[in-house]
XYZ file of C-alpha atoms in Angstrom:
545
model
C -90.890 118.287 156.876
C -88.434 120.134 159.227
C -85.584 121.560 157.435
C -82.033 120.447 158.142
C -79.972 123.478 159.265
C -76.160 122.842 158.761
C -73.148 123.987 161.229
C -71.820 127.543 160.424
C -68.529 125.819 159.161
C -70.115 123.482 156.773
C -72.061 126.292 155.235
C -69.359 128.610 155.104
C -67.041 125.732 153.745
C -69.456 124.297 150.912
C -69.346 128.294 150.206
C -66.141 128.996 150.200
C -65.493 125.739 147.932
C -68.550 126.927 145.567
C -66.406 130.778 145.250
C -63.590 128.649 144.361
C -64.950 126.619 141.381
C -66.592 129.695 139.784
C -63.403 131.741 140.908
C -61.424 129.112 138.524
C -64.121 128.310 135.972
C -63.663 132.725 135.490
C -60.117 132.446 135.449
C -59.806 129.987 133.225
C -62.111 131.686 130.798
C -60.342 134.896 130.736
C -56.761 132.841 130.561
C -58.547 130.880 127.500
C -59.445 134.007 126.061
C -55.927 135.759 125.570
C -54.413 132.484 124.876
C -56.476 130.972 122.364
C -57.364 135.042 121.164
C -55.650 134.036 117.423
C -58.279 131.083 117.105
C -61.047 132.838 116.917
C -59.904 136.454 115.738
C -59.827 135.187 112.322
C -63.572 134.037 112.625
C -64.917 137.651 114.258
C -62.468 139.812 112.578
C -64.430 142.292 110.054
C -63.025 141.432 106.919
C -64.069 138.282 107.220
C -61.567 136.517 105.071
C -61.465 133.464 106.937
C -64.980 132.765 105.960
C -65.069 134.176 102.670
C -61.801 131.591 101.370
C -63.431 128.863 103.103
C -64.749 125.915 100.832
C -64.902 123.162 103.487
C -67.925 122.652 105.710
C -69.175 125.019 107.951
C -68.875 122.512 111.102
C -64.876 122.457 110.025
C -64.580 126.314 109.889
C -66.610 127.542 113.138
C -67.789 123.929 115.248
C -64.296 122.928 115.330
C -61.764 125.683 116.818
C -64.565 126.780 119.642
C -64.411 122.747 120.685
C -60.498 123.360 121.013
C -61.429 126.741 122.653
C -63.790 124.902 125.123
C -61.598 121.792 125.925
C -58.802 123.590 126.726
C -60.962 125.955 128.951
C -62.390 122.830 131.133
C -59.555 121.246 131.436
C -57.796 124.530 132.696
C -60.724 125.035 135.255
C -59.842 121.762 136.407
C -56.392 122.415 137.161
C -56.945 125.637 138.721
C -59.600 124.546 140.996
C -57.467 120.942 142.129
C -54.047 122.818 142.375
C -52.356 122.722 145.431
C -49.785 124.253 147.397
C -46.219 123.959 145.008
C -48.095 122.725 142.576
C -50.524 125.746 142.107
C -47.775 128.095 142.465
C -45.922 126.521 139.648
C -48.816 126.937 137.369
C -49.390 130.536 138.735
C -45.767 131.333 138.022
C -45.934 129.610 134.511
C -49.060 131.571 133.339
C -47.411 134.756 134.792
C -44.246 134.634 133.604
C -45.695 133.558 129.548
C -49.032 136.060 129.197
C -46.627 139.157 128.539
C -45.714 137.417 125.548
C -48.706 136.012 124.525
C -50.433 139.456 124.406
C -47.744 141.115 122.765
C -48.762 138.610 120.146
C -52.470 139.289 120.217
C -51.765 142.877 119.404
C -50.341 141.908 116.588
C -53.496 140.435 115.623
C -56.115 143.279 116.605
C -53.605 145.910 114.778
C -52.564 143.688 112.198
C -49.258 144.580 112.524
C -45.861 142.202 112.624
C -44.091 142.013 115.349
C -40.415 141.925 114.467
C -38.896 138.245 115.269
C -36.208 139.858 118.249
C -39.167 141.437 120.215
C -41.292 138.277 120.365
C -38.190 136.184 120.948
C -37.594 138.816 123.728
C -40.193 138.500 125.273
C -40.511 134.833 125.331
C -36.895 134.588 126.515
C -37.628 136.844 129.632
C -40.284 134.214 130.675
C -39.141 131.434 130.435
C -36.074 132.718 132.471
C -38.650 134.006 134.760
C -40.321 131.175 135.134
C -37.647 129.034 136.711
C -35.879 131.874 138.388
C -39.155 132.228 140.458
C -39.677 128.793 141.301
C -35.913 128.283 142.478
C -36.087 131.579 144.453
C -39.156 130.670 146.176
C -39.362 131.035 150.248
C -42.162 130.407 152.138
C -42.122 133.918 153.104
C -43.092 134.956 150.098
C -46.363 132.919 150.576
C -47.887 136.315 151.798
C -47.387 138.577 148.673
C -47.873 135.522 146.267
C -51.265 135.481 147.411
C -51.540 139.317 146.644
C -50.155 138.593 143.155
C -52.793 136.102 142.404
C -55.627 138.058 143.875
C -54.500 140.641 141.796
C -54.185 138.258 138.145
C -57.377 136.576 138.769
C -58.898 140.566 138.977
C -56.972 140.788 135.433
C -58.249 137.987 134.141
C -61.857 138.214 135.262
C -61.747 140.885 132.988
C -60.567 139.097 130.475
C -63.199 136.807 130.658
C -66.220 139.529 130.244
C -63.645 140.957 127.035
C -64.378 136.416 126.582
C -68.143 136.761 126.644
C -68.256 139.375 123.949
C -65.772 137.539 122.003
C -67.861 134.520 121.505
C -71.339 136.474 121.527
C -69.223 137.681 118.060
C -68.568 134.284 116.970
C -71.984 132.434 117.735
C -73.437 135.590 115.479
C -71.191 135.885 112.747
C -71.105 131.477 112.910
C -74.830 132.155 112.166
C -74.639 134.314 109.473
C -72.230 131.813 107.787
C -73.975 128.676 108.648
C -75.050 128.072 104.780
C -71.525 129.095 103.471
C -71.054 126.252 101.045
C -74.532 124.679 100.542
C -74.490 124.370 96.936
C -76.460 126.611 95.179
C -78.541 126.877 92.356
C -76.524 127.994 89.171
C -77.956 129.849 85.833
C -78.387 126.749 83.643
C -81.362 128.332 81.544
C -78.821 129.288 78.498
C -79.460 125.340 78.056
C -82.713 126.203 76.723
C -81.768 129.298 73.938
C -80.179 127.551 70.662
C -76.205 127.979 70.790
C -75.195 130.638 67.431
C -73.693 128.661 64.891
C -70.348 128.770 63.878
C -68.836 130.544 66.919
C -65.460 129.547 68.257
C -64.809 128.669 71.992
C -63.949 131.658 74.538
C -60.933 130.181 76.718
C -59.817 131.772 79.519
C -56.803 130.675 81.473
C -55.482 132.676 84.269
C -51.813 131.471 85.688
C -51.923 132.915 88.953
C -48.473 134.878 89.292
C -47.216 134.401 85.468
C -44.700 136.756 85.164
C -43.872 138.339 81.267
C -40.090 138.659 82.755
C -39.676 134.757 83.482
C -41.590 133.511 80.101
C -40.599 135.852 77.133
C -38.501 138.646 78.433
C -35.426 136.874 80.113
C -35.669 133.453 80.932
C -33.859 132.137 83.262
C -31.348 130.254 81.287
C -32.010 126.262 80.272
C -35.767 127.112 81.773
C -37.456 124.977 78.361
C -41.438 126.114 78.030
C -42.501 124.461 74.720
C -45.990 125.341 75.399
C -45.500 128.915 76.156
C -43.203 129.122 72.807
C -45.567 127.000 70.677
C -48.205 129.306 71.554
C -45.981 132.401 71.134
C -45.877 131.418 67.310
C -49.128 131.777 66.474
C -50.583 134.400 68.944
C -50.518 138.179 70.017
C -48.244 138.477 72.821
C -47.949 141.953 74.891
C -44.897 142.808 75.791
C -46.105 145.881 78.263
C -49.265 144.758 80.605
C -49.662 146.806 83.421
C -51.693 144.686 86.287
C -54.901 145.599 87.545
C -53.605 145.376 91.217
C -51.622 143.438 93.127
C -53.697 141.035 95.028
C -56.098 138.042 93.641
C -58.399 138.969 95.335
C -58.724 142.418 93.644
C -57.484 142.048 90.906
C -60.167 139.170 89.781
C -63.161 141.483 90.649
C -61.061 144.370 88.067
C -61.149 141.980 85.361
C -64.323 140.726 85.305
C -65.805 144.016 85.756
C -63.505 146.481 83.834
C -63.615 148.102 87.103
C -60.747 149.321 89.454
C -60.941 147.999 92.970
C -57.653 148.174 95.218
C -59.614 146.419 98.336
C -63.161 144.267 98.873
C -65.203 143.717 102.027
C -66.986 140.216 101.971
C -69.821 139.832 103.736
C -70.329 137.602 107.073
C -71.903 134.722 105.358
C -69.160 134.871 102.176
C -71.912 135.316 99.110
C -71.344 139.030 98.630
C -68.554 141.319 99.267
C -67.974 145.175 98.226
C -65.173 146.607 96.119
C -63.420 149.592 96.972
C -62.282 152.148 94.194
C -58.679 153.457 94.569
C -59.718 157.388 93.462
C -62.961 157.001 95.719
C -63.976 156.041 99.217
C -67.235 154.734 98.422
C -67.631 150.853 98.535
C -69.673 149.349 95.802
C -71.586 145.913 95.809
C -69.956 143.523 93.401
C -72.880 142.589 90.904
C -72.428 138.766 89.044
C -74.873 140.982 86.690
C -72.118 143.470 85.656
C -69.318 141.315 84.688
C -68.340 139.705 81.646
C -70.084 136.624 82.179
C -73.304 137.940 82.059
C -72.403 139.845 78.579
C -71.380 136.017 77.326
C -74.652 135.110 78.589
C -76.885 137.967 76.329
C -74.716 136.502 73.504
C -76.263 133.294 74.310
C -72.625 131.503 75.486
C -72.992 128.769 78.009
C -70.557 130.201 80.812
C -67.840 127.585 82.929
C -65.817 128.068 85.290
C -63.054 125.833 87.055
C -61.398 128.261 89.482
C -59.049 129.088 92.397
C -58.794 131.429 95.720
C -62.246 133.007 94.649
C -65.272 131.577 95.976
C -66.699 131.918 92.353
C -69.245 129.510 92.668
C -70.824 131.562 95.503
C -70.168 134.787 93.937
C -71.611 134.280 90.336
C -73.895 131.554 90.540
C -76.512 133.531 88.589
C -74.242 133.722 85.541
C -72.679 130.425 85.623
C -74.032 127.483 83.980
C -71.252 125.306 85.280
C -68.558 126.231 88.031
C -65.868 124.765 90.571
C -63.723 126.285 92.414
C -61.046 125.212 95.292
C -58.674 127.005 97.844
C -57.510 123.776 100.143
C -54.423 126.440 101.381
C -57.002 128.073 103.644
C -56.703 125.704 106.084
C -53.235 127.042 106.297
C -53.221 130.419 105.510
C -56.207 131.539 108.169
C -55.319 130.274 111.933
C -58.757 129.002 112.869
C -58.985 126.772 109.697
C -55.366 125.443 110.867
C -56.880 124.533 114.497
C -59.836 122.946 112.263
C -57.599 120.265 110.717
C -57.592 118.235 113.398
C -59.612 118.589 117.438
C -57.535 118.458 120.047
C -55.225 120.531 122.298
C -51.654 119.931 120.953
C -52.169 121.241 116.844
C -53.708 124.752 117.898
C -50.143 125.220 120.318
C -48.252 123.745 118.106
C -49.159 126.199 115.416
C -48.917 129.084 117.163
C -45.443 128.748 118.155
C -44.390 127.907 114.707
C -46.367 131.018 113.388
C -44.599 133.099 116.492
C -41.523 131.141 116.244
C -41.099 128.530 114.001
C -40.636 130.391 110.764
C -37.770 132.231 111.696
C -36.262 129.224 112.918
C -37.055 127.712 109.539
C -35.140 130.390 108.189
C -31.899 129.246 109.728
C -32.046 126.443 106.934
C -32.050 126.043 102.912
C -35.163 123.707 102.807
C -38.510 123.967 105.131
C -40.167 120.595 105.965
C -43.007 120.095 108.563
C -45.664 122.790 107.641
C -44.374 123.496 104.114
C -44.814 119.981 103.250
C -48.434 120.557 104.461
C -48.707 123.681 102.399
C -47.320 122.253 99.478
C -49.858 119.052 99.684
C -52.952 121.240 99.675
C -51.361 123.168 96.527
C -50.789 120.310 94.141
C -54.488 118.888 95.630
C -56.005 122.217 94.457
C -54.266 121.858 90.992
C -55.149 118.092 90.560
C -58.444 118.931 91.301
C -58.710 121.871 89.064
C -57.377 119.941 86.264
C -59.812 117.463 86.660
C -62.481 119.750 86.121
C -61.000 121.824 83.402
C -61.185 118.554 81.367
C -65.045 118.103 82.334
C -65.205 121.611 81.299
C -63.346 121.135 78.379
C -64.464 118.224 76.996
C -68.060 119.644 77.543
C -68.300 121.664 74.062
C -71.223 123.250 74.755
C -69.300 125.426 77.249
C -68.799 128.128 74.919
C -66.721 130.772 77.320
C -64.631 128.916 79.599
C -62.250 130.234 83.068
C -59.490 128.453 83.784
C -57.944 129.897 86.831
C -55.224 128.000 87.842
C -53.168 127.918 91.221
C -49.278 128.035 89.204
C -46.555 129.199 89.567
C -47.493 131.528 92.429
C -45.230 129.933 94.868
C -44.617 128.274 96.931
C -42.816 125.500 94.523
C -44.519 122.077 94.399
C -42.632 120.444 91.425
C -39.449 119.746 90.061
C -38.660 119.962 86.804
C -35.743 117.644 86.934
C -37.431 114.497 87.858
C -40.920 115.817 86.366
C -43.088 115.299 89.628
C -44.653 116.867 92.427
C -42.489 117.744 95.163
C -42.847 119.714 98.354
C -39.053 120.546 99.155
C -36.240 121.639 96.304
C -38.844 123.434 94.201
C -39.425 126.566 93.327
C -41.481 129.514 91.439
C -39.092 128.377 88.219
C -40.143 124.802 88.651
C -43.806 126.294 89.091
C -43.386 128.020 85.503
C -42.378 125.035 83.948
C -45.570 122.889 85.616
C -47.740 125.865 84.045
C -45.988 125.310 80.502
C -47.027 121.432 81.058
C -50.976 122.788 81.759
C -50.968 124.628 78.733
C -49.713 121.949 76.850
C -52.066 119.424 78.502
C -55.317 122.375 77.614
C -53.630 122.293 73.664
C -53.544 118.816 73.580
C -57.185 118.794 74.848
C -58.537 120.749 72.188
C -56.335 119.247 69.260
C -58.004 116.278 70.331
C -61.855 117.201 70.066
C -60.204 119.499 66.581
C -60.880 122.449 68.760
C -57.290 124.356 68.750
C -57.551 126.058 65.643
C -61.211 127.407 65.873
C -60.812 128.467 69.650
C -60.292 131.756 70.997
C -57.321 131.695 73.678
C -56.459 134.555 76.185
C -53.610 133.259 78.647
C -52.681 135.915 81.297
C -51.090 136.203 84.435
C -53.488 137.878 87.248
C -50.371 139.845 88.327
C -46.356 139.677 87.999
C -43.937 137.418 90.173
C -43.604 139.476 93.628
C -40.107 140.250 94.854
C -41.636 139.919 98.070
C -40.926 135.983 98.036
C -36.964 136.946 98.703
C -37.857 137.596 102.214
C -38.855 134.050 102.777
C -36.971 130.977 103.949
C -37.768 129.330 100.586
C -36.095 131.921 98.112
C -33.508 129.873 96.256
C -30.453 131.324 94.415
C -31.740 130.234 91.193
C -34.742 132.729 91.917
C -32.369 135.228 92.929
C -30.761 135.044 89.783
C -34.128 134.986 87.538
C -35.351 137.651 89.423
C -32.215 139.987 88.795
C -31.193 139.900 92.827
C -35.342 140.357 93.812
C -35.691 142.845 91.507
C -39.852 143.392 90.899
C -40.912 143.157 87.315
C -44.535 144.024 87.266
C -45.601 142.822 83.692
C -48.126 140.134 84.056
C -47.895 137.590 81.255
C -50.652 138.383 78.705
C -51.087 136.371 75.116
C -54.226 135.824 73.056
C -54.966 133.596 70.342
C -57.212 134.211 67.874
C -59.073 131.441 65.707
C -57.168 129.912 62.875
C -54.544 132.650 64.380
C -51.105 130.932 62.554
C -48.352 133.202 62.512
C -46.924 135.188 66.309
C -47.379 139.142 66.464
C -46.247 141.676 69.553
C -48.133 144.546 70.823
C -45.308 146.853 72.411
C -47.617 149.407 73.622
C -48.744 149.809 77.489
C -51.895 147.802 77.392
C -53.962 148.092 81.155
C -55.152 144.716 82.228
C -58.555 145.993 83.267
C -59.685 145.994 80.078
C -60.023 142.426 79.990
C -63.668 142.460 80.106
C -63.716 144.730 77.320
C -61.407 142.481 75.186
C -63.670 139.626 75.654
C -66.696 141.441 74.792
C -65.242 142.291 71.650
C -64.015 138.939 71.181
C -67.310 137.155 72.242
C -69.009 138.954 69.554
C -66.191 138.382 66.712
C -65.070 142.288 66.713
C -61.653 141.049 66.382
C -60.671 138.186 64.058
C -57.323 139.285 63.180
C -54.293 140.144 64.596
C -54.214 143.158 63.166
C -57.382 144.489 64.389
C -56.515 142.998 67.550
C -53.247 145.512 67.355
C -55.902 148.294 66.169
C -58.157 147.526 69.419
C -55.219 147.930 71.627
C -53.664 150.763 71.067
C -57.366 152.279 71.669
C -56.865 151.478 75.311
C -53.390 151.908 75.669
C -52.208 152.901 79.218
């Protein structure tokens, strides 16, 4: 068959219109690439914190954002390769005049540093005034050097694109490593077989995340009532001087369970495993489920629960677990890929970045913060709902001898009000947090008076770390928490209280106590080493700070 040979100018037209589509499919890579930059950094990003918070599906956490990513770069190759005359300079002009400030933003993501509001604003305000200016200044003379510019951009963002393909070569790998994140996994169970020791009280644990000594025994803020907190007061050990194992939940979880001190971890790509980081060494050590107090309540053949927060502990300790949830629905907010994950399409992902860039500052102008807060504060009282649903399970299971109840109160932000006893997502605060965890601790007493479990039990209610003055610097800081907190003044005594069984009369242990040595308490507790307050006092003062 004879072969059909085409004019000059239709082959050097269907050319020249073939260099243009992969010209703008390039372009519009590299464009995607530093735009959409802060949906995906959290997802390649070393630390891996993103993944290693994450308790939704996998296809949420990693499927999701690169369908945003992709979208937004096919329609964008689209426009770029249709665009015509005014029209194609407008969008030239546009994606000019706004990719100063959208880098100076992605710096602040590869050097984790913040950006202070004015230079952002700054450099937003300069293009948008660009953008206009350009467009009403326009000549047809200037046709000629336009066309420089542009060769010139789509060089820059060529290169962007190859900076693209290594991006997502990242994120397919590390999307691999993580594609069994949260596949349920097999949990210890076999202390189901070994005999329970008779006549041993119940271990309880409950963590209040943020409970501050200041706000619950030292100087409450005035007319703040906590029954709970003063019931339990009266007939328990109550340190006055707790110095925190860190400042962070996630380090300070990994000091208590281990006895070990860790000011920084390192989770792993697919979120099982992480290293912790000693603050007098450099050398990172793998966490080991095996070297924490759970696995010393197992050898003492206790049946181990846990109904947790923030840590992935079901992931983390399944080996010495025999029951375990845990929840962190705030994720979704506080990672930006999650937040692009709430929903597929084009408008959320822009929408969020300008309020991160923009919007909270703006916020700021204002006493109350609706729109994102509200969102925030819904995925904070469905974490506690759901946590108190399974520390009744847990509770009502009696055969769960030693028992973690970490609970997402009163770290802030506030989501209930203490006046009209409900949840709430605006006019709340850390006070009105307090007083919710006062109503938990009731609800756990009330539990356990039920099933005639109060008096036999051993109780240890803590606070992970203090109330952090660092709140004052948000838009949500009330006066009322100005006025608790001694004008942001940073108190760093974690609440810490324990109740022994048939404990009936309150005691105070006024020496420097280090929280780290949690694991040790309960080890001595677990094995009935203490059964007084006064050799609880004696035990103390061994490891006082």
């Amino acid at each position: 068959m004879a072969t059909q040979v085409l004019p000059a100018k239709q082959v050097f037209w269907r050319t020249t219109r073939l260099t243009k589509l992969m010209l703008a499919i390039g372009v519009a890579f590299g464009i995607t690439t530093i735009c959409l930059f802060w949906l995906v950094d959290p997802l390649i990003s070393s630390t891996h914190d993103a993944i290693y918070h994450w308790n939704g599906s996998w296809f949420q956490l990693f499927a999701v954002p690169i369908l945003d990513f992709c979208i937004f770069w096919l329609l964008l190759a689209l426009v770029l390769y249709f665009a015509r005359g005014r029209v194609r300079i407008t969008i030239w002009c546009g994606i000019i005049a706004l990719t100063p400030w959208i880098e100076v933003n992605n710096w602040s993501y590869l050097s984790h540093k913040y950006i202070p509001f004015w230079l952002s604003a700054l450099v937003l305000g300069l293009g948008i005034f660009a953008f206009p200016l350009l467009l009403a200044l326009w000549r047809s003379k200037f046709e000629e050097k336009f066309k420089r510019v542009e060769e010139f951009a789509t060089a820059v963002f060529i290169c962007s694109a190859c900076c693209g393909v290594l991006i997502l070569s990242r994120y397919a790998w590390i999307g691999w490593q993580a594609r069994s994140l949260n596949v349920k996994l097999a949990l210890h169970n076999t202390a189901y077989d070994r005999p329970a020791q008779a006549q041993r009280s119940r271990v309880i644990w409950i963590l209040f995340d943020e409970l501050s000594y200041q706000q619950v025994y030292g100087r409450r803020f005035p007319d703040l009532q906590l029954p709970a907190f003063d019931a339990l007061a009266a007939q328990s050990t109550v340190f006055t001087h707790t110095v925190p194992a860190g400042a962070r939940t996630e380090t300070i979880l990994p000091s208590l369970l281990t006895s070990k001190p860790v000011d920084d971890i390192w989770p792993s790509a697919n979120g099982r495993q992480f290293k912790m980081h000693g603050p007098h060494s450099s050398v990172w050590q793998r966490f080991d489920e095996h070297d924490t107090v759970f696995q010393d309540a197992l050898k003492l053949n206790y049946r181990t629960a846990i109904a947790g927060w923030y840590n992935p502990y079901c992931r983390i300790l399944p080996d010495v677990l025999d029951n375990c949830f845990w929840t962190y629905a705030l994720a979704a907010n506080n990672t930006m890929a999650p937040k692009a994950a709430l929903g597929s399409n084009l408008i959320q992902p822009w929408m969020h970045f300008f309020r991160e860039r923009l919007g909270y500052k703006i916020a700021s102008l204002f006493l109350h913060v609706s729109g994102q807060n509200d969102i925030d504060a819904g995925q904070h009282i469905s974490d506690y709902i759901a946590l108190t649903k399974a520390a009744d399970q847990i509770l009502e299971n009696q055969s769960a001898g030693f028992v973690l109840i970490h609970m997402p109160i009163p770290h802030p932000k506030g989501i209930y009000d203490r006046t009209s006893d409900r949840f709430a997502s605006a006019h709340s605060d850390y006070l009105d947090n307090v007083v919710l965890a006062d109503k938990f601790l009731g609800h756990v007493r009330s539990k356990l008076e039920q099933s005639g479990e109060w008096d036999t039990s051993t109780l240890v209610v803590m606070g992970d770390h203090s109330w952090r003055s660092m709140w004052r610097d948000t838009p949500e800081w009330t006066e009322e928490e100005q006025i608790a907190s001694q004008n942001g003044q940073f108190d760093d005594r974690p609440a810490y209280i324990v109740k022994l069984p048939e404990q009936h009369a309150g005691a105070r242990i006024d020496v420097p106590f280090a929280a780290i040595n949690t694991r040790r308490l309960f080890d001595s507790l677990l094995a009935q080493k203490i059964r007084s307050k006064q050799e609880l006092a004696a035990w103390a003062i061994q490891f006082k700070h």
